[in-house]
Amino acid sequence: MRIRIRFSKHGKVRFTSHRDVARIFQRVLRRAGLPVAYSQGFSPRPKIAFGLALSTGHESEAEYLDIDLDPERTDGLEMGDLPARLSNELPEGMAVTAAVVIDRRTASLQQAVTSCTWQIDVVDTDANTVAGAVARALAAETLVVTRERKGREVTDDLRPGVLSLDVEGPVEAEEDEGSRVRLVAELATKPRALRVSELLGALDPPLIEHRVLRLHQWTTNETDARQRSNPLNAAASALVGAT
Amino acid sequence: MSLWPRLENLLPQVQKPARYIGCEQGAQAPTHGAGIVSWLLTYPDTYEIGLPNQGLQILYEILNERDDAAAERAYSPWTDLEALLRREKIPLFSVDTHRPAGVFDVIAFNLSAELTYTNLLNCIDLAGVPIHSTARADSEPLIGVGGHCTYNPEPIADFVDFVVLGDGEEVVGEITEIVREWKDTGRFDGSRRSVLRELAKVAGVYVPSMYQVAYDGAFIAEVTPRFADVPATVEKRTVADLADWPYPKQQLVPLTEVVHDRLSVEVFRGCTRGCRFCQAGMITRPVRERPAEQVRTMISDGLARTGYDEVALTSLSTADFSGIRQVIGETISDAGCDQVSVALPSLRVDAFTVGIAAEIQRARRTGLTFAPEAGSWRMRQVINKLIREEDLYGAVESAYSQGWRRMKLYFLTGLPTETDEDTLGIAELARNCVALGRRHHSSPSVTVSVGGFVPKPFTPFQWFGQNTVVELSRKIGLLRDDLRQNKGVQLKWHDPKATLAEGITSRGDRRLGPVIEYVWRKGGTFQEWSEHFNYDLWLEAMAASGCDVDWYVHRHRTDDEVLPWDHLSAGLHKDFLWQDWRDSLNELGLEDCRWTPCYDCGACTGYGIEHVVASTSPPAGGSQGTGVDLSQGGAVPVVLGKRPRAESNGDDPQPRRLVGVG
Ligand code: SF4
C-alpha cells in the first residue's frame, strides 16, 4: 500500500537540507509506529520517495512524500489520523497537512511534477526597480544565462521556464527593516527545474532573494495540458478512477 | 533576548546552517529569571562533534529538572559564521533559545581534548567575556570546565573560574545552590571573589585562583591554597552507583548529521584493565556497571522515543559488561522486525568478542577494529595491555572466517622502552593478520593506524619523556619501509607534530597560559582539525613565552618532582602510580582488580566505594586480565596451515539488522 503525504516547512527548520529532511522522516515514521515497508538487502532502508528537493533555507507549504507501507501491518490504520499523528512527531515548523492512499502505478513525484509556484521576497530593492526588472524579463523573448556544467560553459535560455511572474507589492518586513517587495513566480521543473536564484540572477538588474516560500507543486493532466492539479488530488483521483 | 532575528539573516551565507538552529527532539526552552541559575553548557568544537557528547547531555537534563536551574547549549561556530558574528557584533549564542552567551550565570565547557583549548578562549571571547578570570566583573558569567582534560587544568588556569573533577551528576546541583545565593543577593561589587571561595569548598570543585604556585627555578616548589578554608587537595567526584542516574532520559536527536548519530546507552563507567597509557581508565575507576534491567529499559524506551535504528552500548570496554551476550540478545529480540542494529564502539581483542560482533552484525560485515596498541608481547607487558598474539590471531581468524574482510588495528608508538624491534613488531602482526585472511578471502586488507604516544597526568606514564617529532617520524618511517612491499597492509599515522602540541598542553603548568593565548590571538582555533592545525604557531608561541619544548614535553620526570597536578586527585595514590611505573619498566603485567584482589590504588579505598559488577568471574575467552599464565603470552606460535573453514552463519536470507561495529 502506498500513501502520499503533503507537509510544510517553516521557520528555523528551513535551514535543514533535503538529506536532513529525509533522515528526519525516517525517524518520525518509526516514532509514529507507521508500518513502513523496508527494502531487502544488506542495508534495509524504508521505502520512501521524495519529490523535488527544496533548497536549504527555503520554506514550503507544499512538500510531498510517498511512503510504502507493509500491507500485512496496515490493519486499523486510519488515514484521517495520519496528519496529526505524524505532525506530533515532527520538529517545530514542520507539519503534515494531508495524506491520501495512492495507486502504486501513480507516476512518482519526480516524474509527475511539472512546475512550482514560489513566493519570493527580495532583498532591499525599491518596488519600481523590481517592477522594471520583471517587466523586462516578461517582455524578453529569451533570458540567456551561461553557467558551468562539468567544467564546461553552457548557455541556457531560462525564459521558457518562467510560466508566470508577478509583483505582489511591498509587504511589511520584520522589525525595522522597512518594506520588502514580493514576487510570485511559477517556474517549470521540466526539462530541468528552474531555480529561484537562477531566475533572480538573470533579471536586469539582478535581484537577491531574502525569503523564499514554495506555495505549490503542480502536475499536468496528461490529456489537457492546461488543467493542472496538485500531486495529492491528481493521485487520489487516479485511484478513484482505478477502482 | 533572542538573537535569532539577526542570526537568520546570516545563516544563508554559511556552510551547514542547520547546526545553529537547535530544534532537536529533546531540546528544551527553559524559563530564566530571578532565583534561577542559568547554565550555558558549551562544547568548544563544532556542533557535529559536540552534540553527541553524553556528558553535556546528562548535565543538561539534570539541571533542567531542577526548579532553580535552566540549562541551554552552545557549540563553537565554524570559521565562516565566526567571521560574520564578529563583523555584525553578534555574540556567541545558545542553540536552544538563541540567547546571548553573556547573559548566562555560568558558561560551562566540556574539555575532552587539549587541542580545543584555543577554542575555549575563542568561545569566551565570542561571549563578550574577558578571557582572563581576573579581569571579569561581578556581572559577568562564571566560566567553568569539566571533562577528562581537567585533571590537569593548570595550562588553562588563568582563563577559568572553576574546574570540576570527575562525575558531574551530583556536583552541578551543589554549584547551582551556591550561584543561586550569589544571584539572590544581587552580585554586589566584589562578590565574585566570595562566590569563588564558596565554590572552592565544594568537593570536586577546584578554583585555580584560590591557589598559589611557588617555583624553584624551572620546577614547581609547591602549590598551596591561599586561604585556610580552601582544601589543600581537591578530590574528584565519583557517582557510586550508575543505577541512580539513568541519564540521558531524553537523548537529543539532531535534525542534521552529527558523529555517532545513534542512541547511546552507557553500560558501565570506569575500567580496571589497567592499561598504563590510558588516562580514561585510570581516572574513572572503579568499575560501575548499570543494572542489566536498566540497560534494557533505556534501550527500548530510547529507541521508541527517538526513532533511531541503531544503539551503541558505550563504556571503555563493552565486552567486559557482565552478561553482555544476554543484553544484546534481548535488544535484538525486543526490537523484533524493526531493523535495529547494535554497535559496540570498543571491541576487546579476542575471539569471544568477535563472536558477539557476529551475533549482532549478520549483514554488512565490512570492517572490524581492534586495538592491540603495541607490536610485541614485551611492549604490551610494559603498557599492561595483556593481549597475547594468540588472542589477536584468534580474533582475526574468527572475524575473517565469519565474513569480515577488513581489519583495522590501532597501535601507539613512542611508548616507554620501545625498541625498533617492538615497533617493527607492528608490521609483523599486520602481515600475519593478512596471511590469516588469505585463507578465507583472496584480498584481505588490514589497516594499521599508528598514533604517537602522549603521556597523560594520573597515569603510571606521567613521568615519561614523550618522544620527539623526529623520533616519532623515524619510527613511522621504519614501518613504512618495512611494509612497503606488503600488499594488503595500509599504514596510517597521526601527525607527530600534532602529537607534540598535545604533549605541550597535556602535562603543562600555569606558565603555559600565555602560550595558549598566543596561539589563539594569532588565529589558531580548531587545532583538532588538520586543515587548521598550525605547528609553527605552537613553536613560535612557546619561544615567545620563554617556555622550553624539551623541558615540558621530552623530559623524564623524577619521583621527587612536584607535578603541576599534584594538588588535584583522581583518587589514585601517587605511590601506586609510581610502583606501577616501575613494574612497567620491569615488564610486569598487572591483572584486572575487578576479578582479583585489590591493589589499593586508592580509587575505591580512598572514597569508601567499590566496584559494582554483576558477575564475579571474568568473561569467557581472551586472556587479558583473566589470571591465565601470562608468561606464555609471547610464545604462541602462529601456524598458517590449512584449517577447515568455519561454518558460515551468514546465510540469513532476510538480514534483519546492521551494525556499526568498528
Ligand atoms: S581501589 Fe582496588 S579495587 Fe578499586 S580500582 Fe583500585 S585497585 Fe581496583
JSON list of C-alpha atoms in Angstrom, two decimals, chain A residues 141-242:
[
{"chain": "A", "resi": 141, "resn": "GLU", "atom": "CA", "xyz": [11.94, 36.55, -25.91]},
{"chain": "A", "resi": 142, "resn": "THR", "atom": "CA", "xyz": [14.89, 34.88, -24.28]},
{"chain": "A", "resi": 143, "resn": "LEU", "atom": "CA", "xyz": [16.66, 35.05, -20.91]},
{"chain": "A", "resi": 144, "resn": "VAL", "atom": "CA", "xyz": [20.03, 33.60, -21.70]},
{"chain": "A", "resi": 145, "resn": "VAL", "atom": "CA", "xyz": [22.44, 32.70, -18.94]},
{"chain": "A", "resi": 146, "resn": "THR", "atom": "CA", "xyz": [25.77, 30.94, -19.06]},
{"chain": "A", "resi": 147, "resn": "ARG", "atom": "CA", "xyz": [26.62, 28.51, -16.38]},
{"chain": "A", "resi": 148, "resn": "GLU", "atom": "CA", "xyz": [29.25, 25.94, -15.70]},
{"chain": "A", "resi": 149, "resn": "ARG", "atom": "CA", "xyz": [28.43, 22.30, -16.10]},
{"chain": "A", "resi": 150, "resn": "LYS", "atom": "CA", "xyz": [31.02, 19.58, -15.73]},
{"chain": "A", "resi": 151, "resn": "GLY", "atom": "CA", "xyz": [33.76, 22.13, -16.25]},
{"chain": "A", "resi": 152, "resn": "ARG", "atom": "CA", "xyz": [32.26, 23.46, -19.48]},
{"chain": "A", "resi": 153, "resn": "GLU", "atom": "CA", "xyz": [30.42, 26.70, -20.07]},
{"chain": "A", "resi": 154, "resn": "VAL", "atom": "CA", "xyz": [26.93, 26.09, -21.29]},
{"chain": "A", "resi": 155, "resn": "THR", "atom": "CA", "xyz": [24.29, 28.61, -22.24]},
{"chain": "A", "resi": 156, "resn": "ASP", "atom": "CA", "xyz": [20.72, 28.19, -21.27]},
{"chain": "A", "resi": 157, "resn": "ASP", "atom": "CA", "xyz": [17.56, 30.07, -22.06]},
{"chain": "A", "resi": 158, "resn": "LEU", "atom": "CA", "xyz": [15.54, 30.43, -18.88]},
{"chain": "A", "resi": 159, "resn": "ARG", "atom": "CA", "xyz": [12.61, 32.27, -20.49]},
{"chain": "A", "resi": 160, "resn": "PRO", "atom": "CA", "xyz": [10.54, 29.19, -21.45]},
{"chain": "A", "resi": 161, "resn": "GLY", "atom": "CA", "xyz": [10.70, 28.01, -17.84]},
{"chain": "A", "resi": 162, "resn": "VAL", "atom": "CA", "xyz": [9.17, 31.22, -16.49]},
{"chain": "A", "resi": 163, "resn": "LEU", "atom": "CA", "xyz": [5.48, 30.36, -16.69]},
{"chain": "A", "resi": 164, "resn": "SER", "atom": "CA", "xyz": [4.36, 33.40, -14.75]},
{"chain": "A", "resi": 165, "resn": "LEU", "atom": "CA", "xyz": [5.95, 36.21, -12.80]},
{"chain": "A", "resi": 166, "resn": "ASP", "atom": "CA", "xyz": [4.07, 38.89, -10.85]},
{"chain": "A", "resi": 167, "resn": "VAL", "atom": "CA", "xyz": [4.95, 41.64, -8.44]},
{"chain": "A", "resi": 168, "resn": "GLU", "atom": "CA", "xyz": [2.76, 41.29, -5.36]},
{"chain": "A", "resi": 169, "resn": "GLY", "atom": "CA", "xyz": [3.70, 44.67, -4.00]},
{"chain": "A", "resi": 170, "resn": "PRO", "atom": "CA", "xyz": [5.64, 45.61, -0.91]},
{"chain": "A", "resi": 171, "resn": "VAL", "atom": "CA", "xyz": [4.98, 43.66, 2.26]},
{"chain": "A", "resi": 172, "resn": "GLU", "atom": "CA", "xyz": [5.73, 44.70, 5.80]},
{"chain": "A", "resi": 173, "resn": "ALA", "atom": "CA", "xyz": [9.09, 43.31, 6.85]},
{"chain": "A", "resi": 174, "resn": "GLU", "atom": "CA", "xyz": [10.12, 42.25, 10.33]},
{"chain": "A", "resi": 175, "resn": "GLU", "atom": "CA", "xyz": [11.32, 44.80, 12.86]},
{"chain": "A", "resi": 176, "resn": "ASP", "atom": "CA", "xyz": [12.72, 47.98, 11.42]},
{"chain": "A", "resi": 177, "resn": "GLU", "atom": "CA", "xyz": [13.85, 46.71, 8.07]},
{"chain": "A", "resi": 178, "resn": "GLY", "atom": "CA", "xyz": [11.26, 48.72, 6.13]},
{"chain": "A", "resi": 179, "resn": "SER", "atom": "CA", "xyz": [9.18, 47.03, 3.48]},
{"chain": "A", "resi": 180, "resn": "ARG", "atom": "CA", "xyz": [10.11, 44.28, 1.09]},
{"chain": "A", "resi": 181, "resn": "VAL", "atom": "CA", "xyz": [9.00, 43.62, -2.44]},
{"chain": "A", "resi": 182, "resn": "ARG", "atom": "CA", "xyz": [7.35, 40.27, -3.00]},
{"chain": "A", "resi": 183, "resn": "LEU", "atom": "CA", "xyz": [7.21, 38.32, -6.26]},
{"chain": "A", "resi": 184, "resn": "VAL", "atom": "CA", "xyz": [5.13, 35.29, -7.12]},
{"chain": "A", "resi": 185, "resn": "ALA", "atom": "CA", "xyz": [6.53, 33.09, -9.87]},
{"chain": "A", "resi": 186, "resn": "GLU", "atom": "CA", "xyz": [5.55, 29.82, -11.45]},
{"chain": "A", "resi": 187, "resn": "LEU", "atom": "CA", "xyz": [8.68, 28.08, -12.66]},
{"chain": "A", "resi": 188, "resn": "ALA", "atom": "CA", "xyz": [8.83, 24.92, -14.76]},
{"chain": "A", "resi": 189, "resn": "THR", "atom": "CA", "xyz": [10.57, 21.82, -13.47]},
{"chain": "A", "resi": 190, "resn": "LYS", "atom": "CA", "xyz": [10.86, 20.15, -16.88]},
{"chain": "A", "resi": 191, "resn": "PRO", "atom": "CA", "xyz": [13.11, 19.52, -18.69]},
{"chain": "A", "resi": 192, "resn": "ARG", "atom": "CA", "xyz": [15.04, 20.69, -15.66]},
{"chain": "A", "resi": 193, "resn": "ALA", "atom": "CA", "xyz": [13.93, 22.51, -12.53]},
{"chain": "A", "resi": 194, "resn": "LEU", "atom": "CA", "xyz": [14.47, 26.24, -12.87]},
{"chain": "A", "resi": 195, "resn": "ARG", "atom": "CA", "xyz": [15.75, 27.59, -9.58]},
{"chain": "A", "resi": 196, "resn": "VAL", "atom": "CA", "xyz": [14.61, 30.80, -7.93]},
{"chain": "A", "resi": 197, "resn": "SER", "atom": "CA", "xyz": [18.16, 32.06, -7.56]},
{"chain": "A", "resi": 198, "resn": "GLU", "atom": "CA", "xyz": [18.82, 31.47, -11.26]},
{"chain": "A", "resi": 199, "resn": "LEU", "atom": "CA", "xyz": [15.77, 33.48, -12.23]},
{"chain": "A", "resi": 200, "resn": "LEU", "atom": "CA", "xyz": [16.65, 36.38, -9.91]},
{"chain": "A", "resi": 201, "resn": "GLY", "atom": "CA", "xyz": [20.24, 36.37, -11.17]},
{"chain": "A", "resi": 202, "resn": "ALA", "atom": "CA", "xyz": [19.05, 36.56, -14.78]},
{"chain": "A", "resi": 203, "resn": "LEU", "atom": "CA", "xyz": [16.89, 39.64, -14.22]},
{"chain": "A", "resi": 204, "resn": "ASP", "atom": "CA", "xyz": [18.10, 43.12, -15.14]},
{"chain": "A", "resi": 205, "resn": "PRO", "atom": "CA", "xyz": [19.14, 44.32, -12.65]},
{"chain": "A", "resi": 206, "resn": "PRO", "atom": "CA", "xyz": [19.72, 41.04, -10.84]},
{"chain": "A", "resi": 207, "resn": "LEU", "atom": "CA", "xyz": [17.78, 40.65, -7.58]},
{"chain": "A", "resi": 208, "resn": "ILE", "atom": "CA", "xyz": [18.75, 38.79, -4.43]},
{"chain": "A", "resi": 209, "resn": "GLU", "atom": "CA", "xyz": [16.35, 36.58, -2.52]},
{"chain": "A", "resi": 210, "resn": "HIS", "atom": "CA", "xyz": [15.58, 37.31, 1.10]},
{"chain": "A", "resi": 211, "resn": "ARG", "atom": "CA", "xyz": [12.89, 34.71, 1.92]},
{"chain": "A", "resi": 212, "resn": "VAL", "atom": "CA", "xyz": [11.54, 32.11, -0.47]},
{"chain": "A", "resi": 213, "resn": "LEU", "atom": "CA", "xyz": [8.43, 30.01, 0.07]},
{"chain": "A", "resi": 214, "resn": "ARG", "atom": "CA", "xyz": [7.24, 27.20, -2.19]},
{"chain": "A", "resi": 215, "resn": "LEU", "atom": "CA", "xyz": [3.45, 27.66, -2.42]},
{"chain": "A", "resi": 216, "resn": "HIS", "atom": "CA", "xyz": [2.53, 24.83, -4.79]},
{"chain": "A", "resi": 217, "resn": "GLN", "atom": "CA", "xyz": [3.82, 21.96, -6.80]},
{"chain": "A", "resi": 218, "resn": "TRP", "atom": "CA", "xyz": [1.78, 21.27, -9.94]},
{"chain": "A", "resi": 219, "resn": "THR", "atom": "CA", "xyz": [1.18, 18.22, -12.04]},
{"chain": "A", "resi": 220, "resn": "THR", "atom": "CA", "xyz": [-0.27, 18.48, -15.52]},
{"chain": "A", "resi": 221, "resn": "ASN", "atom": "CA", "xyz": [-3.16, 16.47, -16.78]},
{"chain": "A", "resi": 222, "resn": "GLU", "atom": "CA", "xyz": [-1.79, 14.21, -19.49]},
{"chain": "A", "resi": 223, "resn": "THR", "atom": "CA", "xyz": [-4.71, 14.83, -21.84]},
{"chain": "A", "resi": 224, "resn": "ASP", "atom": "CA", "xyz": [-5.20, 18.52, -21.21]},
{"chain": "A", "resi": 225, "resn": "ALA", "atom": "CA", "xyz": [-2.01, 20.45, -20.53]},
{"chain": "A", "resi": 226, "resn": "ARG", "atom": "CA", "xyz": [-3.93, 23.48, -19.27]},
{"chain": "A", "resi": 227, "resn": "GLN", "atom": "CA", "xyz": [-5.51, 21.51, -16.48]},
{"chain": "A", "resi": 228, "resn": "ARG", "atom": "CA", "xyz": [-3.15, 21.36, -13.60]},
{"chain": "A", "resi": 229, "resn": "SER", "atom": "CA", "xyz": [-3.60, 19.92, -10.22]},
{"chain": "A", "resi": 230, "resn": "ASN", "atom": "CA", "xyz": [-1.60, 19.27, -7.09]},
{"chain": "A", "resi": 231, "resn": "PRO", "atom": "CA", "xyz": [0.06, 15.89, -6.65]},
{"chain": "A", "resi": 232, "resn": "LEU", "atom": "CA", "xyz": [-2.41, 14.78, -3.98]},
{"chain": "A", "resi": 233, "resn": "ASN", "atom": "CA", "xyz": [-5.59, 15.46, -5.94]},
{"chain": "A", "resi": 234, "resn": "ALA", "atom": "CA", "xyz": [-4.11, 14.05, -9.11]},
{"chain": "A", "resi": 235, "resn": "ALA", "atom": "CA", "xyz": [-3.08, 10.83, -7.41]},
{"chain": "A", "resi": 236, "resn": "ALA", "atom": "CA", "xyz": [-6.26, 10.47, -5.38]},
{"chain": "A", "resi": 237, "resn": "SER", "atom": "CA", "xyz": [-8.49, 10.93, -8.41]},
{"chain": "A", "resi": 238, "resn": "ALA", "atom": "CA", "xyz": [-6.37, 8.45, -10.31]},
{"chain": "A", "resi": 239, "resn": "LEU", "atom": "CA", "xyz": [-7.09, 5.96, -7.56]},
{"chain": "A", "resi": 240, "resn": "VAL", "atom": "CA", "xyz": [-10.81, 6.65, -7.72]},
{"chain": "A", "resi": 241, "resn": "GLY", "atom": "CA", "xyz": [-10.60, 6.10, -11.45]},
{"chain": "A", "resi": 242, "resn": "ALA", "atom": "CA", "xyz": [-8.75, 2.85, -10.94]}
]
